[in-house]
mmCIF file of C-alpha atoms in Angstrom:
data_model
loop_
_atom_site.group_PDB
_atom_site.id
_atom_site.type_symbol
_atom_site.label_atom_id
_atom_site.label_comp_id
_atom_site.label_asym_id
_atom_site.label_seq_id
_atom_site.Cartn_x
_atom_site.Cartn_y
_atom_site.Cartn_z
ATOM 1 C CA UNK A 238 -18.062 -10.249 21.331
ATOM 2 C CA UNK A 239 -15.078 -10.726 20.032
ATOM 3 C CA UNK A 240 -13.906 -13.686 19.078
ATOM 4 C CA UNK A 241 -10.292 -15.021 19.677
ATOM 5 C CA UNK A 242 -7.919 -14.589 16.117
ATOM 6 C CA UNK A 243 -8.015 -18.678 16.230
ATOM 7 C CA UNK A 244 -11.224 -19.333 16.001
ATOM 8 C CA UNK A 245 -12.468 -16.968 13.502
ATOM 9 C CA UNK A 246 -9.701 -18.254 10.793
ATOM 10 C CA UNK A 247 -9.703 -21.898 11.928
ATOM 11 C CA UNK A 248 -13.118 -20.941 10.142
ATOM 12 C CA UNK A 249 -11.982 -19.380 7.385
ATOM 13 C CA UNK A 250 -10.141 -21.540 6.494
ATOM 14 C CA UNK A 251 -12.135 -24.297 6.318
ATOM 15 C CA UNK A 252 -15.191 -21.694 4.137
ATOM 16 C CA UNK A 253 -12.345 -21.763 1.875
ATOM 17 C CA UNK A 254 -11.412 -24.425 1.307
ATOM 18 C CA UNK A 255 -14.755 -25.490 0.562
ATOM 19 C CA UNK A 256 -16.681 -23.100 -1.883
ATOM 20 C CA UNK A 257 -16.035 -22.760 -5.440
ATOM 21 C CA UNK A 258 -16.319 -19.492 -5.762
ATOM 22 C CA UNK A 259 -15.721 -16.548 -4.342
ATOM 23 C CA UNK A 260 -17.707 -13.111 -4.772
ATOM 24 C CA UNK A 261 -16.092 -9.352 -4.586
ATOM 25 C CA UNK A 262 -18.027 -6.151 -6.010
ATOM 26 C CA UNK A 263 -20.926 -8.547 -7.460
ATOM 27 C CA UNK A 264 -18.434 -9.989 -10.007
ATOM 28 C CA UNK A 265 -17.109 -13.967 -9.330
ATOM 29 C CA UNK A 266 -12.985 -14.360 -8.681
ATOM 30 C CA UNK A 267 -13.201 -18.450 -8.714
ATOM 31 C CA UNK A 268 -10.746 -20.555 -6.614
ATOM 32 C CA UNK A 269 -6.901 -21.441 -7.998
ATOM 33 C CA UNK A 270 -5.233 -24.534 -6.982
ATOM 34 C CA UNK A 271 -2.238 -24.465 -5.272
ATOM 35 C CA UNK A 272 0.000 -24.397 -7.584
ATOM 36 C CA UNK A 273 -1.011 -22.965 -11.316
ATOM 37 C CA UNK A 274 0.869 -21.915 -14.535
ATOM 38 C CA UNK A 275 -1.394 -18.779 -15.407
ATOM 39 C CA UNK A 276 0.844 -17.061 -18.075
ATOM 40 C CA UNK A 277 1.789 -19.259 -21.614
ATOM 41 C CA UNK A 278 5.293 -20.962 -22.345
ATOM 42 C CA UNK A 279 4.761 -18.880 -25.455
ATOM 43 C CA UNK A 280 5.687 -15.808 -23.566
ATOM 44 C CA UNK A 281 1.642 -14.057 -23.989
ATOM 45 C CA UNK A 282 2.959 -12.867 -20.605
ATOM 46 C CA UNK A 283 5.782 -9.499 -22.345
ATOM 47 C CA UNK A 284 5.110 -6.495 -23.449
ATOM 48 C CA UNK A 285 6.949 -3.404 -25.665
ATOM 49 C CA UNK A 286 5.605 -0.050 -23.480
ATOM 50 C CA UNK A 287 8.670 1.524 -24.660
ATOM 51 C CA UNK A 288 6.588 3.513 -26.960
ATOM 52 C CA UNK A 289 2.977 3.141 -24.594
ATOM 53 C CA UNK A 290 1.942 7.497 -24.393
ATOM 54 C CA UNK A 291 1.303 8.729 -20.640
ATOM 55 C CA UNK A 292 -2.075 11.546 -20.462
ATOM 56 C CA UNK A 293 -0.406 13.299 -18.219
ATOM 57 C CA UNK A 294 0.335 17.125 -17.245
ATOM 58 C CA UNK A 295 4.488 17.137 -16.346
ATOM 59 C CA UNK A 296 4.374 20.831 -16.690
ATOM 60 C CA UNK A 297 1.606 20.969 -13.456
ATOM 61 C CA UNK A 298 3.362 19.391 -11.192
ATOM 62 C CA UNK A 299 5.087 21.883 -8.907
ATOM 63 C CA UNK A 300 8.949 19.414 -7.282
ATOM 64 C CA UNK A 301 11.969 21.531 -5.019
ATOM 65 C CA UNK A 302 14.573 23.267 -6.463
ATOM 66 C CA UNK A 303 16.746 21.694 -9.186
ATOM 67 C CA UNK A 304 14.862 17.734 -8.902
ATOM 68 C CA UNK A 305 12.895 16.274 -12.335
ATOM 69 C CA UNK A 306 9.533 14.609 -12.759
ATOM 70 C CA UNK A 307 10.008 11.962 -15.604
ATOM 71 C CA UNK A 308 7.561 9.485 -16.588
ATOM 72 C CA UNK A 309 8.682 6.253 -16.245
ATOM 73 C CA UNK A 310 6.160 3.742 -17.448
ATOM 74 C CA UNK A 311 3.544 3.961 -19.512
ATOM 75 C CA UNK A 312 0.986 2.167 -20.206
ATOM 76 C CA UNK A 313 0.183 0.172 -16.338
ATOM 77 C CA UNK A 314 -3.623 0.438 -16.018
ATOM 78 C CA UNK A 315 -4.008 1.671 -11.996
ATOM 79 C CA UNK A 316 -0.921 1.380 -10.853
ATOM 80 C CA UNK A 317 -1.087 0.882 -6.862
ATOM 81 C CA UNK A 318 1.769 -0.547 -5.109
ATOM 82 C CA UNK A 319 5.412 -0.643 -6.164
ATOM 83 C CA UNK A 320 8.388 -3.802 -4.782
ATOM 84 C CA UNK A 321 11.273 -4.225 -6.367
ATOM 85 C CA UNK A 322 14.390 -7.171 -6.964
ATOM 86 C CA UNK A 323 17.932 -6.663 -5.952
ATOM 87 C CA UNK A 324 18.042 -6.031 -9.648
ATOM 88 C CA UNK A 325 16.122 -3.710 -11.153
ATOM 89 C CA UNK A 326 12.361 -5.569 -11.868
ATOM 90 C CA UNK A 327 9.901 -3.214 -10.662
ATOM 91 C CA UNK A 328 6.767 -5.389 -8.910
ATOM 92 C CA UNK A 329 3.606 -3.414 -9.284
ATOM 93 C CA UNK A 330 0.181 -4.245 -7.301
ATOM 94 C CA UNK A 331 -3.204 -3.770 -9.097
ATOM 95 C CA UNK A 332 -7.182 -3.185 -6.686
ATOM 96 C CA UNK A 333 -8.868 -2.552 -10.305
ATOM 97 C CA UNK A 334 -7.733 -4.573 -13.118
ATOM 98 C CA UNK A 335 -6.788 -7.948 -10.772
ATOM 99 C CA UNK A 336 -3.388 -7.933 -12.436
ATOM 100 C CA UNK A 337 -0.062 -8.260 -10.907
ATOM 101 C CA UNK A 338 2.523 -6.170 -13.538
ATOM 102 C CA UNK A 339 6.495 -6.949 -13.509
ATOM 103 C CA UNK A 340 7.454 -3.143 -15.096
ATOM 104 C CA UNK A 341 11.695 -2.958 -15.771
ATOM 105 C CA UNK A 342 14.119 -1.027 -17.581
ATOM 106 C CA UNK A 343 15.942 -2.648 -20.240
ATOM 107 C CA UNK A 344 18.844 -0.465 -21.219
ATOM 108 C CA UNK A 345 18.771 1.613 -18.200
ATOM 109 C CA UNK A 346 17.873 4.554 -19.942
ATOM 110 C CA UNK A 347 16.141 6.374 -16.792
ATOM 111 C CA UNK A 348 12.232 4.799 -17.945
ATOM 112 C CA UNK A 349 10.662 1.484 -18.576
ATOM 113 C CA UNK A 350 10.836 -0.849 -21.952
ATOM 114 C CA UNK A 351 8.895 -4.307 -21.176
ATOM 115 C CA UNK A 352 5.903 -4.771 -18.573
ATOM 116 C CA UNK A 353 5.057 -9.281 -18.137
ATOM 117 C CA UNK A 354 1.808 -9.513 -17.046
ATOM 118 C CA UNK A 355 1.748 -12.010 -14.342
ATOM 119 C CA UNK A 356 -1.349 -12.577 -13.301
ATOM 120 C CA UNK A 357 -5.421 -11.934 -14.520
ATOM 121 C CA UNK A 358 -8.162 -12.521 -12.510
ATOM 122 C CA UNK A 359 -7.122 -12.421 -8.782
ATOM 123 C CA UNK A 360 -9.083 -10.043 -5.794
ATOM 124 C CA UNK A 361 -7.169 -7.152 -5.558
ATOM 125 C CA UNK A 362 -4.273 -7.820 -5.950
ATOM 126 C CA UNK A 363 -3.132 -4.678 -4.307
ATOM 127 C CA UNK A 364 -0.056 -5.612 -2.622
ATOM 128 C CA UNK A 365 3.592 -6.621 -3.837
ATOM 129 C CA UNK A 366 6.437 -7.467 -1.888
ATOM 130 C CA UNK A 367 9.594 -8.645 -2.555
ATOM 131 C CA UNK A 368 12.053 -11.598 -0.446
ATOM 132 C CA UNK A 369 15.105 -14.171 -1.750
ATOM 133 C CA UNK A 370 13.596 -14.135 -5.564
ATOM 134 C CA UNK A 371 10.231 -15.181 -4.584
ATOM 135 C CA UNK A 372 7.335 -12.296 -5.404
ATOM 136 C CA UNK A 373 4.527 -11.916 -2.889
ATOM 137 C CA UNK A 374 0.844 -11.300 -3.871
ATOM 138 C CA UNK A 375 -1.484 -10.164 -1.591
ATOM 139 C CA UNK A 376 -5.471 -10.866 -2.614
ATOM 140 C CA UNK A 377 -7.849 -9.554 -0.153
ATOM 141 C CA UNK A 378 -8.298 -12.918 1.843
ATOM 142 C CA UNK A 379 -4.786 -14.757 0.162
ATOM 143 C CA UNK A 380 -0.909 -14.906 0.393
ATOM 144 C CA UNK A 381 0.114 -16.015 -3.369
ATOM 145 C CA UNK A 382 4.190 -16.730 -4.126
ATOM 146 C CA UNK A 383 5.715 -16.348 -7.335
ATOM 147 C CA UNK A 384 9.035 -18.396 -6.880
ATOM 148 C CA UNK A 385 12.079 -17.655 -8.880
ATOM 149 C CA UNK A 386 10.810 -14.220 -10.178
ATOM 150 C CA UNK A 387 13.105 -12.954 -12.258
ATOM 151 C CA UNK A 388 14.265 -16.128 -14.335
ATOM 152 C CA UNK A 389 10.220 -17.220 -14.909
ATOM 153 C CA UNK A 390 8.724 -13.659 -15.851
ATOM 154 C CA UNK A 391 7.312 -14.671 -19.157
ATOM 155 C CA UNK A 392 6.084 -18.024 -17.361
ATOM 156 C CA UNK A 393 5.350 -17.536 -13.930
ATOM 157 C CA UNK A 394 3.501 -19.816 -11.963
ATOM 158 C CA UNK A 395 2.381 -19.096 -8.290
ATOM 159 C CA UNK A 396 1.618 -21.119 -4.583
ATOM 160 C CA UNK A 397 -1.697 -20.593 -2.176
ATOM 161 C CA UNK A 398 0.834 -19.917 0.734
ATOM 162 C CA UNK A 399 -2.079 -18.748 2.890
ATOM 163 C CA UNK A 400 -5.855 -18.115 2.935
ATOM 164 C CA UNK A 401 -7.481 -18.271 5.641
ATOM 165 C CA UNK A 402 -7.642 -13.552 5.460
ATOM 166 C CA UNK A 403 -10.575 -12.275 5.772
ATOM 167 C CA UNK A 404 -12.779 -12.217 2.628
ATOM 168 C CA UNK A 405 -14.405 -8.866 3.117
ATOM 169 C CA UNK A 406 -13.893 -6.846 0.591
ATOM 170 C CA UNK A 407 -14.751 -3.122 1.915
ATOM 171 C CA UNK A 408 -11.416 -2.819 3.168
ATOM 172 C CA UNK A 409 -9.905 -5.614 1.893
ATOM 173 C CA UNK A 410 -7.090 -4.497 -0.642
ATOM 174 C CA UNK A 411 -4.144 -5.090 1.014
ATOM 175 C CA UNK A 412 -0.393 -3.183 1.911
ATOM 176 C CA UNK A 413 2.501 -5.736 2.488
ATOM 177 C CA UNK A 414 6.235 -5.474 3.039
ATOM 178 C CA UNK A 415 8.891 -8.163 4.497
ATOM 179 C CA UNK A 416 9.936 -6.134 8.128
ATOM 180 C CA UNK A 417 13.620 -7.313 9.890
ATOM 181 C CA UNK A 418 12.371 -9.822 11.558
ATOM 182 C CA UNK A 419 11.891 -11.457 7.895
ATOM 183 C CA UNK A 420 8.169 -11.505 8.454
ATOM 184 C CA UNK A 421 5.583 -10.491 6.113
ATOM 185 C CA UNK A 422 2.777 -7.821 7.720
ATOM 186 C CA UNK A 423 0.224 -7.504 6.215
ATOM 187 C CA UNK A 424 -2.759 -5.127 7.415
ATOM 188 C CA UNK A 425 -6.565 -6.369 7.518
ATOM 189 C CA UNK A 426 -8.651 -2.731 7.227
ATOM 190 C CA UNK A 427 -12.255 -2.096 9.188
ATOM 191 C CA UNK A 428 -14.855 -3.761 6.651
ATOM 192 C CA UNK A 429 -16.714 -0.788 7.716
ATOM 193 C CA UNK A 430 -16.567 2.743 8.007
ATOM 194 C CA UNK A 431 -16.966 1.888 11.555
ATOM 195 C CA UNK A 432 -17.421 -0.633 13.502
ATOM 196 C CA UNK A 433 -16.865 -2.739 16.063
ATOM 197 C CA UNK A 434 -15.642 -5.421 14.551
ATOM 198 C CA UNK A 435 -13.355 -9.090 15.065
ATOM 199 C CA UNK A 436 -9.945 -8.739 16.459
ATOM 200 C CA UNK A 437 -9.042 -9.266 12.721
ATOM 201 C CA UNK A 438 -10.364 -6.432 11.686
ATOM 202 C CA UNK A 439 -8.454 -2.977 11.694
ATOM 203 C CA UNK A 440 -5.453 -4.739 12.448
ATOM 204 C CA UNK A 441 -2.043 -5.371 11.158
ATOM 205 C CA UNK A 442 -0.686 -8.845 11.352
ATOM 206 C CA UNK A 443 2.178 -10.903 10.566
ATOM 207 C CA UNK A 444 3.002 -13.684 9.083
ATOM 208 C CA UNK A 445 5.993 -16.030 8.890
ATOM 209 C CA UNK A 446 5.621 -17.427 5.007
ATOM 210 C CA UNK A 447 8.568 -19.674 5.731
ATOM 211 C CA UNK A 448 6.185 -21.945 7.792
ATOM 212 C CA UNK A 449 4.852 -24.874 6.584
ATOM 213 C CA UNK A 450 1.961 -23.622 8.348
ATOM 214 C CA UNK A 451 1.132 -19.365 8.183
ATOM 215 C CA UNK A 452 -0.494 -18.226 11.070
ATOM 216 C CA UNK A 453 -1.423 -14.516 11.319
ATOM 217 C CA UNK A 454 0.211 -12.846 14.805
ATOM 218 C CA UNK A 455 -1.508 -8.952 15.455
ATOM 219 C CA UNK A 456 1.036 -6.665 16.385
ATOM 220 C CA UNK A 457 -1.249 -3.049 15.493
ATOM 221 C CA UNK A 458 -4.664 -3.244 17.269
ATOM 222 C CA UNK A 459 -6.932 -0.628 16.112
ATOM 223 C CA UNK A 460 -6.006 0.714 13.021
ATOM 224 C CA UNK A 461 -9.047 1.573 10.726
ATOM 225 C CA UNK A 462 -7.483 0.934 7.105
ATOM 226 C CA UNK A 463 -3.529 1.139 6.445
ATOM 227 C CA UNK A 464 -1.911 0.896 2.423
ATOM 228 C CA UNK A 465 1.060 1.769 3.843
ATOM 229 C CA UNK A 466 3.819 0.918 6.147
ATOM 230 C CA UNK A 467 7.402 1.093 6.425
ATOM 231 C CA UNK A 468 10.991 0.704 9.205
ATOM 232 C CA UNK A 469 12.992 3.040 10.412
ATOM 233 C CA UNK A 470 16.569 2.367 9.055
ATOM 234 C CA UNK A 471 17.556 3.861 12.748
ATOM 235 C CA UNK A 472 15.779 2.044 15.089
ATOM 236 C CA UNK A 473 13.921 -0.811 12.893
ATOM 237 C CA UNK A 474 10.220 0.297 14.473
ATOM 238 C CA UNK A 475 7.172 -0.219 12.520
ATOM 239 C CA UNK A 476 5.910 3.574 11.083
ATOM 240 C CA UNK A 477 2.226 3.427 8.936
ATOM 241 C CA UNK A 478 0.085 5.162 7.138
ATOM 242 C CA UNK A 479 -3.814 4.990 8.254
ATOM 243 C CA UNK A 480 -7.396 6.672 6.866
ATOM 244 C CA UNK A 481 -9.470 8.106 9.204
ATOM 245 C CA UNK A 482 -13.323 7.319 9.035
ATOM 246 C CA UNK A 483 -15.349 9.603 6.931
ATOM 247 C CA UNK A 484 -19.005 11.745 7.656
ATOM 248 C CA UNK A 485 -17.744 12.872 10.167
ATOM 249 C CA UNK A 486 -16.928 16.071 7.735
ATOM 250 C CA UNK A 487 -14.395 18.225 5.827
ATOM 251 C CA UNK A 488 -12.736 18.684 8.564
ATOM 252 C CA UNK A 489 -12.416 16.087 10.762
ATOM 253 C CA UNK A 490 -10.729 13.663 11.874
ATOM 254 C CA UNK A 491 -7.704 13.810 9.908
ATOM 255 C CA UNK A 492 -5.467 10.111 8.802
ATOM 256 C CA UNK A 493 -2.618 9.392 11.023
ATOM 257 C CA UNK A 494 0.930 8.492 10.449
ATOM 258 C CA UNK A 495 1.395 6.252 13.565
ATOM 259 C CA UNK A 496 4.424 5.041 15.219
ATOM 260 C CA UNK A 497 3.956 0.954 16.192
ATOM 261 C CA UNK A 498 7.287 1.088 19.335
ATOM 262 C CA UNK A 499 6.443 -2.064 20.913
ATOM 263 C CA UNK A 500 3.971 -5.359 19.693
ATOM 264 C CA UNK A 501 0.653 -4.968 20.300
ATOM 265 C CA UNK A 502 -0.449 -1.296 20.840
ATOM 266 C CA UNK A 503 -3.400 0.140 19.719
ATOM 267 C CA UNK A 504 -4.381 3.260 17.706
ATOM 268 C CA UNK A 505 -8.559 3.827 18.709
ATOM 269 C CA UNK A 506 -9.737 2.795 16.203
ATOM 270 C CA UNK A 507 -13.111 2.231 16.206
ATOM 271 C CA UNK A 508 -13.362 4.522 19.106
ATOM 272 C CA UNK A 509 -10.975 7.609 18.817
ATOM 273 C CA UNK A 510 -9.928 9.458 15.565
ATOM 274 C CA UNK A 511 -6.600 11.379 15.241
ATOM 275 C CA UNK A 512 -6.116 10.582 18.382
ATOM 276 C CA UNK A 513 -8.545 13.533 20.722
ATOM 277 C CA UNK A 514 -11.533 13.235 18.331
ATOM 278 C CA UNK A 515 -13.976 10.776 20.175
ATOM 279 C CA UNK A 516 -15.976 9.026 17.951
ATOM 280 C CA UNK A 517 -19.700 9.512 18.546
ATOM 281 C CA UNK A 518 -21.791 6.134 17.716
ATOM 282 C CA UNK A 519 -18.452 3.450 19.785
ATOM 283 C CA UNK A 520 -16.521 6.822 21.309
ATOM 284 C CA UNK A 521 -18.269 5.831 25.282
ATOM 285 C CA UNK A 522 -17.238 2.094 25.273
ATOM 286 C CA UNK A 523 -13.732 2.612 24.367
ATOM 287 C CA UNK A 524 -12.900 3.715 27.603
ATOM 288 C CA UNK A 525 -10.342 7.455 27.944
ATOM 289 C CA UNK A 526 -7.948 8.238 25.064
ATOM 290 C CA UNK A 527 -5.061 8.614 26.782
ATOM 291 C CA UNK A 528 -5.762 3.870 26.778
ATOM 292 C CA UNK A 529 -4.355 4.432 22.909
ATOM 293 C CA UNK A 530 -1.163 5.389 20.799
ATOM 294 C CA UNK A 531 -2.243 9.282 19.681
ATOM 295 C CA UNK A 532 -1.103 9.806 15.793
ATOM 296 C CA UNK A 533 2.560 10.606 15.444
ATOM 297 C CA UNK A 534 1.629 13.437 12.746
ATOM 298 C CA UNK A 535 -1.762 14.529 11.726
ATOM 299 C CA UNK A 536 -1.872 13.990 7.647
ATOM 300 C CA UNK A 537 -4.775 16.758 7.487
ATOM 301 C CA UNK A 538 -8.542 15.951 6.567
ATOM 302 C CA UNK A 539 -9.595 12.441 4.490
ATOM 303 C CA UNK A 540 -5.761 12.808 2.627
ATOM 304 C CA UNK A 541 -6.397 9.571 2.295
ATOM 305 C CA UNK A 542 -2.538 8.871 2.186
ATOM 306 C CA UNK A 543 -1.447 5.649 1.261
ATOM 307 C CA UNK A 544 2.410 4.576 0.110
ATOM 308 C CA UNK A 545 5.451 5.754 3.218
ATOM 309 C CA UNK A 546 8.994 5.754 2.460
ATOM 310 C CA UNK A 547 12.097 6.256 4.181
ATOM 311 C CA UNK A 548 14.529 7.878 2.047
ATOM 312 C CA UNK A 549 18.401 5.642 2.223
ATOM 313 C CA UNK A 550 19.108 6.481 -1.327
ATOM 314 C CA UNK A 551 22.366 8.987 -1.730
ATOM 315 C CA UNK A 552 20.957 11.113 -5.038
ATOM 316 C CA UNK A 553 18.700 13.215 -2.815
ATOM 317 C CA UNK A 554 19.685 15.583 -0.456
ATOM 318 C CA UNK A 555 21.242 14.882 2.825
ATOM 319 C CA UNK A 556 18.408 16.628 4.402
ATOM 320 C CA UNK A 557 15.933 14.184 2.914
ATOM 321 C CA UNK A 558 18.012 10.804 4.418
ATOM 322 C CA UNK A 559 16.108 9.491 6.736
ATOM 323 C CA UNK A 560 12.219 11.486 5.208
ATOM 324 C CA UNK A 561 9.432 9.490 5.596
ATOM 325 C CA UNK A 562 7.462 10.307 1.926
ATOM 326 C CA UNK A 563 4.173 9.262 0.822
ATOM 327 C CA UNK A 564 1.775 9.605 -1.454
ATOM 328 C CA UNK A 565 -1.518 10.888 -0.081
ATOM 329 C CA UNK A 566 -3.917 9.164 -2.938
ATOM 330 C CA UNK A 567 -7.004 12.690 -2.488
ATOM 331 C CA UNK A 568 -10.571 12.649 -1.110
ATOM 332 C CA UNK A 569 -13.141 11.444 -2.399
ATOM 333 C CA UNK A 570 -15.934 13.476 -1.076
ATOM 334 C CA UNK A 571 -14.589 16.213 0.338
ATOM 335 C CA UNK A 572 -16.814 19.231 -0.775
ATOM 336 C CA UNK A 573 -13.455 20.480 -1.594
ATOM 337 C CA UNK A 574 -10.668 17.748 -2.135
ATOM 338 C CA UNK A 575 -8.137 17.433 0.322
ATOM 339 C CA UNK A 576 -4.057 15.507 -0.777
ATOM 340 C CA UNK A 577 -2.929 14.748 -4.651
ATOM 341 C CA UNK A 578 0.210 14.510 -3.306
ATOM 342 C CA UNK A 579 3.354 12.945 -2.168
ATOM 343 C CA UNK A 580 4.980 14.729 1.389
ATOM 344 C CA UNK A 581 7.853 14.175 3.657
ATOM 345 C CA UNK A 582 7.990 14.579 6.797
ATOM 346 C CA UNK A 583 11.112 14.184 9.264
ATOM 347 C CA UNK A 584 10.880 11.333 11.760
ATOM 348 C CA UNK A 585 12.414 12.136 15.856
ATOM 349 C CA UNK A 586 11.711 8.894 17.967
ATOM 350 C CA UNK A 587 8.380 8.588 18.806
ATOM 351 C CA UNK A 588 7.235 11.480 17.046
ATOM 352 C CA UNK A 589 6.672 13.234 13.204
ATOM 353 C CA UNK A 590 7.384 16.337 11.950
ATOM 354 C CA UNK A 591 7.923 19.976 9.372
ATOM 355 C CA UNK A 592 5.627 18.634 6.823
ATOM 356 C CA UNK A 593 6.757 19.610 3.134
ATOM 357 C CA UNK A 594 4.968 19.311 -0.251
ATOM 358 C CA UNK A 595 6.910 17.349 -2.399
ATOM 359 C CA UNK A 596 5.207 16.751 -4.848
ATOM 360 C CA UNK A 597 1.937 18.628 -6.296
ATOM 361 C CA UNK A 598 0.112 19.488 -8.698
ATOM 362 C CA UNK A 599 -2.216 16.096 -9.564
ATOM 363 C CA UNK A 600 -5.524 18.667 -8.680
ATOM 364 C CA UNK A 601 -5.803 21.712 -10.021
ATOM 365 C CA UNK A 602 -7.281 23.755 -6.580
ATOM 366 C CA UNK A 603 -9.938 25.950 -8.932
ATOM 367 C CA UNK A 604 -11.039 23.874 -10.357
ATOM 368 C CA UNK A 605 -11.425 20.897 -8.400
ATOM 369 C CA UNK A 606 -9.661 18.475 -11.076
ATOM 370 C CA UNK A 607 -7.852 15.607 -10.732
ATOM 371 C CA UNK A 608 -6.331 14.565 -13.246
ATOM 372 C CA UNK A 609 -4.080 11.992 -11.578
ATOM 373 C CA UNK A 610 -3.864 10.242 -8.425
ATOM 374 C CA UNK A 611 -0.315 9.331 -6.052
ATOM 375 C CA UNK A 612 0.090 5.658 -4.764
ATOM 376 C CA UNK A 613 2.635 4.265 -4.178
ATOM 377 C CA UNK A 614 6.465 5.191 -3.708
ATOM 378 C CA UNK A 615 9.346 2.819 -4.355
ATOM 379 C CA UNK A 616 13.387 4.224 -4.198
ATOM 380 C CA UNK A 617 15.308 2.234 -6.866
ATOM 381 C CA UNK A 618 18.618 0.884 -7.207
ATOM 382 C CA UNK A 619 20.034 4.242 -7.933
ATOM 383 C CA UNK A 620 18.341 6.022 -5.120
ATOM 384 C CA UNK A 621 15.837 8.183 -7.494
ATOM 385 C CA UNK A 622 11.649 7.872 -6.530
ATOM 386 C CA UNK A 623 9.348 5.953 -9.081
ATOM 387 C CA UNK A 624 5.345 7.033 -6.914
ATOM 388 C CA UNK A 625 2.458 5.418 -9.218
ATOM 389 C CA UNK A 626 -0.372 7.051 -10.307
ATOM 390 C CA UNK A 627 -3.077 4.194 -10.326
ATOM 391 C CA UNK A 628 -5.434 7.558 -12.259
ATOM 392 C CA UNK A 629 -3.450 8.757 -15.019
ATOM 393 C CA UNK A 630 -2.055 4.549 -15.234
ATOM 394 C CA UNK A 631 1.780 4.794 -15.598
ATOM 395 C CA UNK A 632 4.541 4.928 -12.853
ATOM 396 C CA UNK A 633 6.956 8.585 -12.340
ATOM 397 C CA UNK A 634 10.491 8.966 -12.364
ATOM 398 C CA UNK A 635 11.588 11.500 -9.546
ATOM 399 C CA UNK A 636 15.482 12.997 -10.017
ATOM 400 C CA UNK A 637 17.761 15.738 -8.423
ATOM 401 C CA UNK A 638 20.547 16.868 -9.646
ATOM 402 C CA UNK A 639 22.430 19.949 -8.700
ATOM 403 C CA UNK A 640 24.005 20.859 -12.551
#
């Protein structure tokens, strides 16, 4: 029987507060104080990357006519989620390397010059979000805040603003972003491939980071593992990617793009997948498919859609305005690989359609070998688009010119 969310969080907050060490995949993770400087004041965090080399094959990337892709930043190991400050600082989360970076194009030439290591030794700090001068970072169970980060890149410190999220590492890495309501949205993935679990799992939550006692509120249920979301600039509604379960074959189920039109909606996991596929283990427990929200679009089996953004810039041609751009990280155990691309879709009301390839070529279809894996997309202030790649350890920049 499921326990209420507050009971679960209260229990785990006590455990976390008393714990000395967290463990993930057999590696120790030391609890930190509420506010702790982590980089020496002598600027040891700053590194010149203007001449860093990238082992990439840009000639293999296929884009629509008049688009161009370049390496914006090299030597960004395991580059994952992206966030942007108002003055162009790009913050980069990291799942495997335990670090968080700030990357800066100091001379405005379209290529990053400097990398700051803001944190090290964190537990899967995949998620980064920026608001009112502060950087927020999501570990598996904690949300950190780096105050006034742009003025403290060489001497950063953080405070823990919440540490009650579950400690399970399976799908525990997080994408985070601030919604139109000013609250921080934080997903909590299922702690398994397929299972019934506590209410807090397989959800998207939100917290008020300005509260003296932030308390997660679940806004979406039945979400197996979302690692990317954004808000429709026309309606303010939340749209999110979701990764389908494994071990049902090469072609079932398809991953999803979902639309949350009201708080509390349930998107089917673990009972139903891609809207109409009943789970062989739990489907009979969940009632009919009609009780759940079907995906707005099916994105393909095992493609692992991660970061997504609505394109709102002026650089790309008009047809791209307000389209959703999605990074498909790629399958891990499908007999023929799928994903490893960036695509775009048109959103219309509750539905999304007209999916088109935007950038392809990270996977060699004949050899089935990949040299890169797109993770997140982030529009820059000039309307160009960044794409992070955790396999190649780089961030690309896509530009458009009709000339």
